[in-house]
PDB file of C-alpha atoms in Angstrom:
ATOM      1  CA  UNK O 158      45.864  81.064  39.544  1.00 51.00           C
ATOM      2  CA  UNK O 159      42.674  82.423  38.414  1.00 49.00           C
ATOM      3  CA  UNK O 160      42.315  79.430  35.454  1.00 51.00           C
ATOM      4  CA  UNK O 161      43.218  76.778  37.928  1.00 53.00           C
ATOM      5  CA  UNK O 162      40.065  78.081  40.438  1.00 50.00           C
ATOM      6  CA  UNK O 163      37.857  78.238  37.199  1.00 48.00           C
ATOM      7  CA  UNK O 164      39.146  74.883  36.285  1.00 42.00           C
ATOM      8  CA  UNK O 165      38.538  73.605  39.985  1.00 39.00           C
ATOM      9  CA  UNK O 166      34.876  75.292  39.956  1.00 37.00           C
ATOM     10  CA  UNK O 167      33.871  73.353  36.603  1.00 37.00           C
ATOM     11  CA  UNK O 168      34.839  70.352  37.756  1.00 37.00           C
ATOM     12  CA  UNK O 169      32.718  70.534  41.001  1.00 36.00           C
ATOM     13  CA  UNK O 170      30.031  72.011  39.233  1.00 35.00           C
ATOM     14  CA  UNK O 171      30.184  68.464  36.798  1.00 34.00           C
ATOM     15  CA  UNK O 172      30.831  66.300  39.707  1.00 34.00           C
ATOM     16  CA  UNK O 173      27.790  67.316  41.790  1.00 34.00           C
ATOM     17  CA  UNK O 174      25.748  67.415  38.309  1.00 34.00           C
ATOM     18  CA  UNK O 175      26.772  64.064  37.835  1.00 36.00           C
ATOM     19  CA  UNK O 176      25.998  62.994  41.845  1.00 36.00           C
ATOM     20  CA  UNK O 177      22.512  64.682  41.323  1.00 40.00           C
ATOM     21  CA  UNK O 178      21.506  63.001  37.835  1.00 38.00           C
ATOM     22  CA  UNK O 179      22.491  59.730  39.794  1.00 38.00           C
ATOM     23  CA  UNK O 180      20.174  60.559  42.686  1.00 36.00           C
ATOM     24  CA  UNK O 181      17.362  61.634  40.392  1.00 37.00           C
ATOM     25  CA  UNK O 182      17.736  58.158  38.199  1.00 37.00           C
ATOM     26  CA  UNK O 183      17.474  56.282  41.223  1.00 36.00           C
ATOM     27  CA  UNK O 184      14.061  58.122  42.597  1.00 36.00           C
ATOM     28  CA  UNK O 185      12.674  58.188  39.376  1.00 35.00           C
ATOM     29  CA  UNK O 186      13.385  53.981  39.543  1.00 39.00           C
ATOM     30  CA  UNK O 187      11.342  53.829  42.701  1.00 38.00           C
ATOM     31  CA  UNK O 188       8.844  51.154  42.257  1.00 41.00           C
ATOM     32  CA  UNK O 189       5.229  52.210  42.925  1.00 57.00           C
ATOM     33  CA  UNK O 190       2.182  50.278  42.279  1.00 70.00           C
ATOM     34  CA  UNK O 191       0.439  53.689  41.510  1.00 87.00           C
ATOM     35  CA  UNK O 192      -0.988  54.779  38.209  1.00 91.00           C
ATOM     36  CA  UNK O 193      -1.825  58.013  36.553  1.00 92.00           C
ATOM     37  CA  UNK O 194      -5.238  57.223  37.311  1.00 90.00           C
ATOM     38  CA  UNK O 195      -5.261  56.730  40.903  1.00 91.00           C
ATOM     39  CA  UNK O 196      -2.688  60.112  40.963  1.00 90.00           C
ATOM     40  CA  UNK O 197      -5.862  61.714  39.233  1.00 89.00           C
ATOM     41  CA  UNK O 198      -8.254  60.346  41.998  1.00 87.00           C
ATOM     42  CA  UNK O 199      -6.188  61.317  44.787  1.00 89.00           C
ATOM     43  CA  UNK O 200      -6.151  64.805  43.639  1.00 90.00           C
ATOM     44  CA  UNK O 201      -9.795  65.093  43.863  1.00 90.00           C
ATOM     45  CA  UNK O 202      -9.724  64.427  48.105  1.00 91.00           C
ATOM     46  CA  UNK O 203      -6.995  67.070  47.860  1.00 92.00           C
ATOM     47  CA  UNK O 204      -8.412  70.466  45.943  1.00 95.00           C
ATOM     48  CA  UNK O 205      -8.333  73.370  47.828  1.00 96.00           C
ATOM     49  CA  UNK O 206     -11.393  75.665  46.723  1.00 96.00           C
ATOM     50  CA  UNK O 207     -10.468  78.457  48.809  1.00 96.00           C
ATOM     51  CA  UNK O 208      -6.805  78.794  46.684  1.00 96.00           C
ATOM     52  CA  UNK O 209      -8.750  78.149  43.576  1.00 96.00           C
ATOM     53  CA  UNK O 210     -11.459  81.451  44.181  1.00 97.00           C
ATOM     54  CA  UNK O 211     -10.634  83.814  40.901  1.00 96.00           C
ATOM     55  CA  UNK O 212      -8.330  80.837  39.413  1.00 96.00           C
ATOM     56  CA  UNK O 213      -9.525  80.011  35.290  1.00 97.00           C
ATOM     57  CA  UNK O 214      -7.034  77.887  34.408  1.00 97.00           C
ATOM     58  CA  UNK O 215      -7.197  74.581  32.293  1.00 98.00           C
ATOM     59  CA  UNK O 216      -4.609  71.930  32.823  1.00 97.00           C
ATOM     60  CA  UNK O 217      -3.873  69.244  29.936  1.00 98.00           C
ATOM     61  CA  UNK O 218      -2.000  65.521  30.848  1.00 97.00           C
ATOM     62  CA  UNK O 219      -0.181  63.906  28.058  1.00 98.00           C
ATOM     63  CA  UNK O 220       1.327  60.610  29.622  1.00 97.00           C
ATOM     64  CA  UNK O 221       3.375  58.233  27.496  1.00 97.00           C
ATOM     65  CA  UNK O 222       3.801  54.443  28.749  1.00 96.00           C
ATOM     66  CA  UNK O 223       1.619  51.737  29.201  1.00 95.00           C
ATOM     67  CA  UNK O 224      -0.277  53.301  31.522  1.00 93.00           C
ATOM     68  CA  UNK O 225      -0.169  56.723  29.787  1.00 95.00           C
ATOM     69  CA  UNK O 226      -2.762  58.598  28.382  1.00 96.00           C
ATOM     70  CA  UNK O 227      -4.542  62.034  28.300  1.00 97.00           C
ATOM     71  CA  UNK O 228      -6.525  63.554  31.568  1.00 96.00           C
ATOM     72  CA  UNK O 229      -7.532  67.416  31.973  1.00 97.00           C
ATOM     73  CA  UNK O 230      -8.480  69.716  34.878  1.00 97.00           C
ATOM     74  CA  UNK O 231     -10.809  72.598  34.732  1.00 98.00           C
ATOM     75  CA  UNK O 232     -10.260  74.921  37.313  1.00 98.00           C
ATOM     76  CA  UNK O 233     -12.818  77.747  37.790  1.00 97.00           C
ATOM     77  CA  UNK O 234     -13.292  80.249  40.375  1.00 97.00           C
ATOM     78  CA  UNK O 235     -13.418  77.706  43.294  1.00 96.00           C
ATOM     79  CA  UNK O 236     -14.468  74.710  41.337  1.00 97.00           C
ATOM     80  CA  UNK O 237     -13.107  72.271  39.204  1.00 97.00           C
ATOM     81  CA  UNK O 238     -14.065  69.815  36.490  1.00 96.00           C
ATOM     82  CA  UNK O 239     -11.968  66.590  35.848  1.00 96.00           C
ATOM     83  CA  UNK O 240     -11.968  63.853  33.105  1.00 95.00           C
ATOM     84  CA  UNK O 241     -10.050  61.468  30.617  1.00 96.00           C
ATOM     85  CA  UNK O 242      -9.211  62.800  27.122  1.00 97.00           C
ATOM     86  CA  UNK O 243      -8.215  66.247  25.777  1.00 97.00           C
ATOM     87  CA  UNK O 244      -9.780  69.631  26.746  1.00 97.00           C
ATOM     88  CA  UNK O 245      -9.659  72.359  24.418  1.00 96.00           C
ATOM     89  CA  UNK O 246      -7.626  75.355  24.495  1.00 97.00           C
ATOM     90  CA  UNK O 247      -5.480  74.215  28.162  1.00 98.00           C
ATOM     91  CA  UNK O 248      -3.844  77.150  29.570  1.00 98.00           C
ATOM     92  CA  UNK O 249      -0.979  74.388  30.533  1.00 97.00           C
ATOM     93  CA  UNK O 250       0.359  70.958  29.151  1.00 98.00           C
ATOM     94  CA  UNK O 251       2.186  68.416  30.878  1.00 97.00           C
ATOM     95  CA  UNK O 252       4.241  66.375  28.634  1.00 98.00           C
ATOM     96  CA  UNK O 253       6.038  63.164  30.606  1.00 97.00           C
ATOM     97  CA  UNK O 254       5.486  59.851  30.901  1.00 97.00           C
ATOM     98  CA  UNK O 255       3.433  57.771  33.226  1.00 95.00           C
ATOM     99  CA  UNK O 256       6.376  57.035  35.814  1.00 95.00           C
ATOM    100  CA  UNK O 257       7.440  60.278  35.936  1.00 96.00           C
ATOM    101  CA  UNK O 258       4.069  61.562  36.268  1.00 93.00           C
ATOM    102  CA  UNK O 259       3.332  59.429  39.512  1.00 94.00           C
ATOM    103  CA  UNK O 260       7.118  60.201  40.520  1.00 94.00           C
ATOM    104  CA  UNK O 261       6.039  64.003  40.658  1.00 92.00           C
ATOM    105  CA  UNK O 262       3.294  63.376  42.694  1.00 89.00           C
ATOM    106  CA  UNK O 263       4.240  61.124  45.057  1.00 88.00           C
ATOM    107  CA  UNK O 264       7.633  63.069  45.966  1.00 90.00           C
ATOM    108  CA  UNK O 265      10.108  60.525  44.636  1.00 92.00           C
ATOM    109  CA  UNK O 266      11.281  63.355  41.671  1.00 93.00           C
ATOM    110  CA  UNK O 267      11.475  66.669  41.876  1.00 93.00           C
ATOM    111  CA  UNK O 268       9.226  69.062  39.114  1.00 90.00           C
ATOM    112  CA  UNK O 269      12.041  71.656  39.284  1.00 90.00           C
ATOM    113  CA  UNK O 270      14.720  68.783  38.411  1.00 94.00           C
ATOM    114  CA  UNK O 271      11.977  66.814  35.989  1.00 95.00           C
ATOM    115  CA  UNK O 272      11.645  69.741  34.186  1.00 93.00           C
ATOM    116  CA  UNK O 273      15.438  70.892  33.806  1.00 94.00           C
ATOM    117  CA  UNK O 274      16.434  67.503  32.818  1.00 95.00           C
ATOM    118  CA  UNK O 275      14.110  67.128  29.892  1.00 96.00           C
ATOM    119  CA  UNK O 276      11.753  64.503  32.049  1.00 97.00           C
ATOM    120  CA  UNK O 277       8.374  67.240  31.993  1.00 96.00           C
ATOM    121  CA  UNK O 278       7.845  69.356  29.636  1.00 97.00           C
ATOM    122  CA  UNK O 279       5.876  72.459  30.475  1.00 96.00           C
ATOM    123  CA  UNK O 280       4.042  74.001  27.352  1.00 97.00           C
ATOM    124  CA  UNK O 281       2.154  77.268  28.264  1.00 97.00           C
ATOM    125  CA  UNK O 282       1.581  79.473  31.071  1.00 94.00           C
ATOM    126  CA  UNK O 283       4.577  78.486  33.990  1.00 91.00           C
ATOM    127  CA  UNK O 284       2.704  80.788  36.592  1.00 93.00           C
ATOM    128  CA  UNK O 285      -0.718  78.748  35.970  1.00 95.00           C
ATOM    129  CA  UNK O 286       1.725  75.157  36.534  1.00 93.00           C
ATOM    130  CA  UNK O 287       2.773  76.545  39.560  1.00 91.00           C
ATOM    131  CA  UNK O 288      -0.626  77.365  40.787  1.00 94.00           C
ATOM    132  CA  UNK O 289      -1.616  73.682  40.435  1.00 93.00           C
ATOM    133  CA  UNK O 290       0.267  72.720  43.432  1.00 90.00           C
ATOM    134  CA  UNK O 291      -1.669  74.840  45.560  1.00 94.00           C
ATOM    135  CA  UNK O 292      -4.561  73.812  44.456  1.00 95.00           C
ATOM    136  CA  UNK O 293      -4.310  69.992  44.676  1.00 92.00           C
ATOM    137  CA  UNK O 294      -1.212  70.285  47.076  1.00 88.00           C
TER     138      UNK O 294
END
């Protein structure tokens, strides 16, 4: 009895894995007429300097696509920097593409899912990428 409810709990387990990778293909196929760009812009009306006060953190942006590309953050103590390019020595990376990038931020894919499914890929400090969504919520 005990192989048949192990049996029975992989098989939901694969069918709501399969329901949820569905889902996720579908927001991810949203069409938006955003691009990095104007993600990057928007996030400048939204920074919260009183979250940021004691926060030195530098965030990188590597976007693939045809609209991809590099930006950076510079978070420090209640300010912030922003620009095009590569900074040097980011305390976080962000490795996805442009449509997933914009997906994030707009709402239409999940960072938790994005990241578990291979989508973002997170290279450094995971408490600093967490902090970024308090800052430019």
């Amino acid at each position: 009895m005990k192989a048949n409810n192990g049996y029975l709990t992989l098989t939901i387990a694969t069918i709501i894995t399969a329901i949820g990778l569905g889902a996720a293909s579908a927001a991810s196929k949203e069409s938006s007429s955003s691009t990095p760009q104007q993600v990057c812009d928007g996030m400048r009306q939204s920074f919260q300097a009183q979250k940021a006060k004691g926060v030195h953190a530098r965030y990188q942006w590597e976007l693939s696509g045809p609209n991809g590309g590099e930006w950076w953050i510079d978070v420090n103590d209640g300010t912030y920097t922003m620009g095009k390019g590569k900074i040097g020595n980011p305390s976080v990376t962000f490795v996805t593409s442009d449509k997933n990038w914009v997906a994030l931020s707009n709402g239409t894919l999940g960072g938790k899912w994005a990241f578990f499914t291979g989508r973002l890929k997170i290279r450094g400090d995971q408490n600093v990428a967490r902090k970024l969504d308090e800052i430019f919520p």
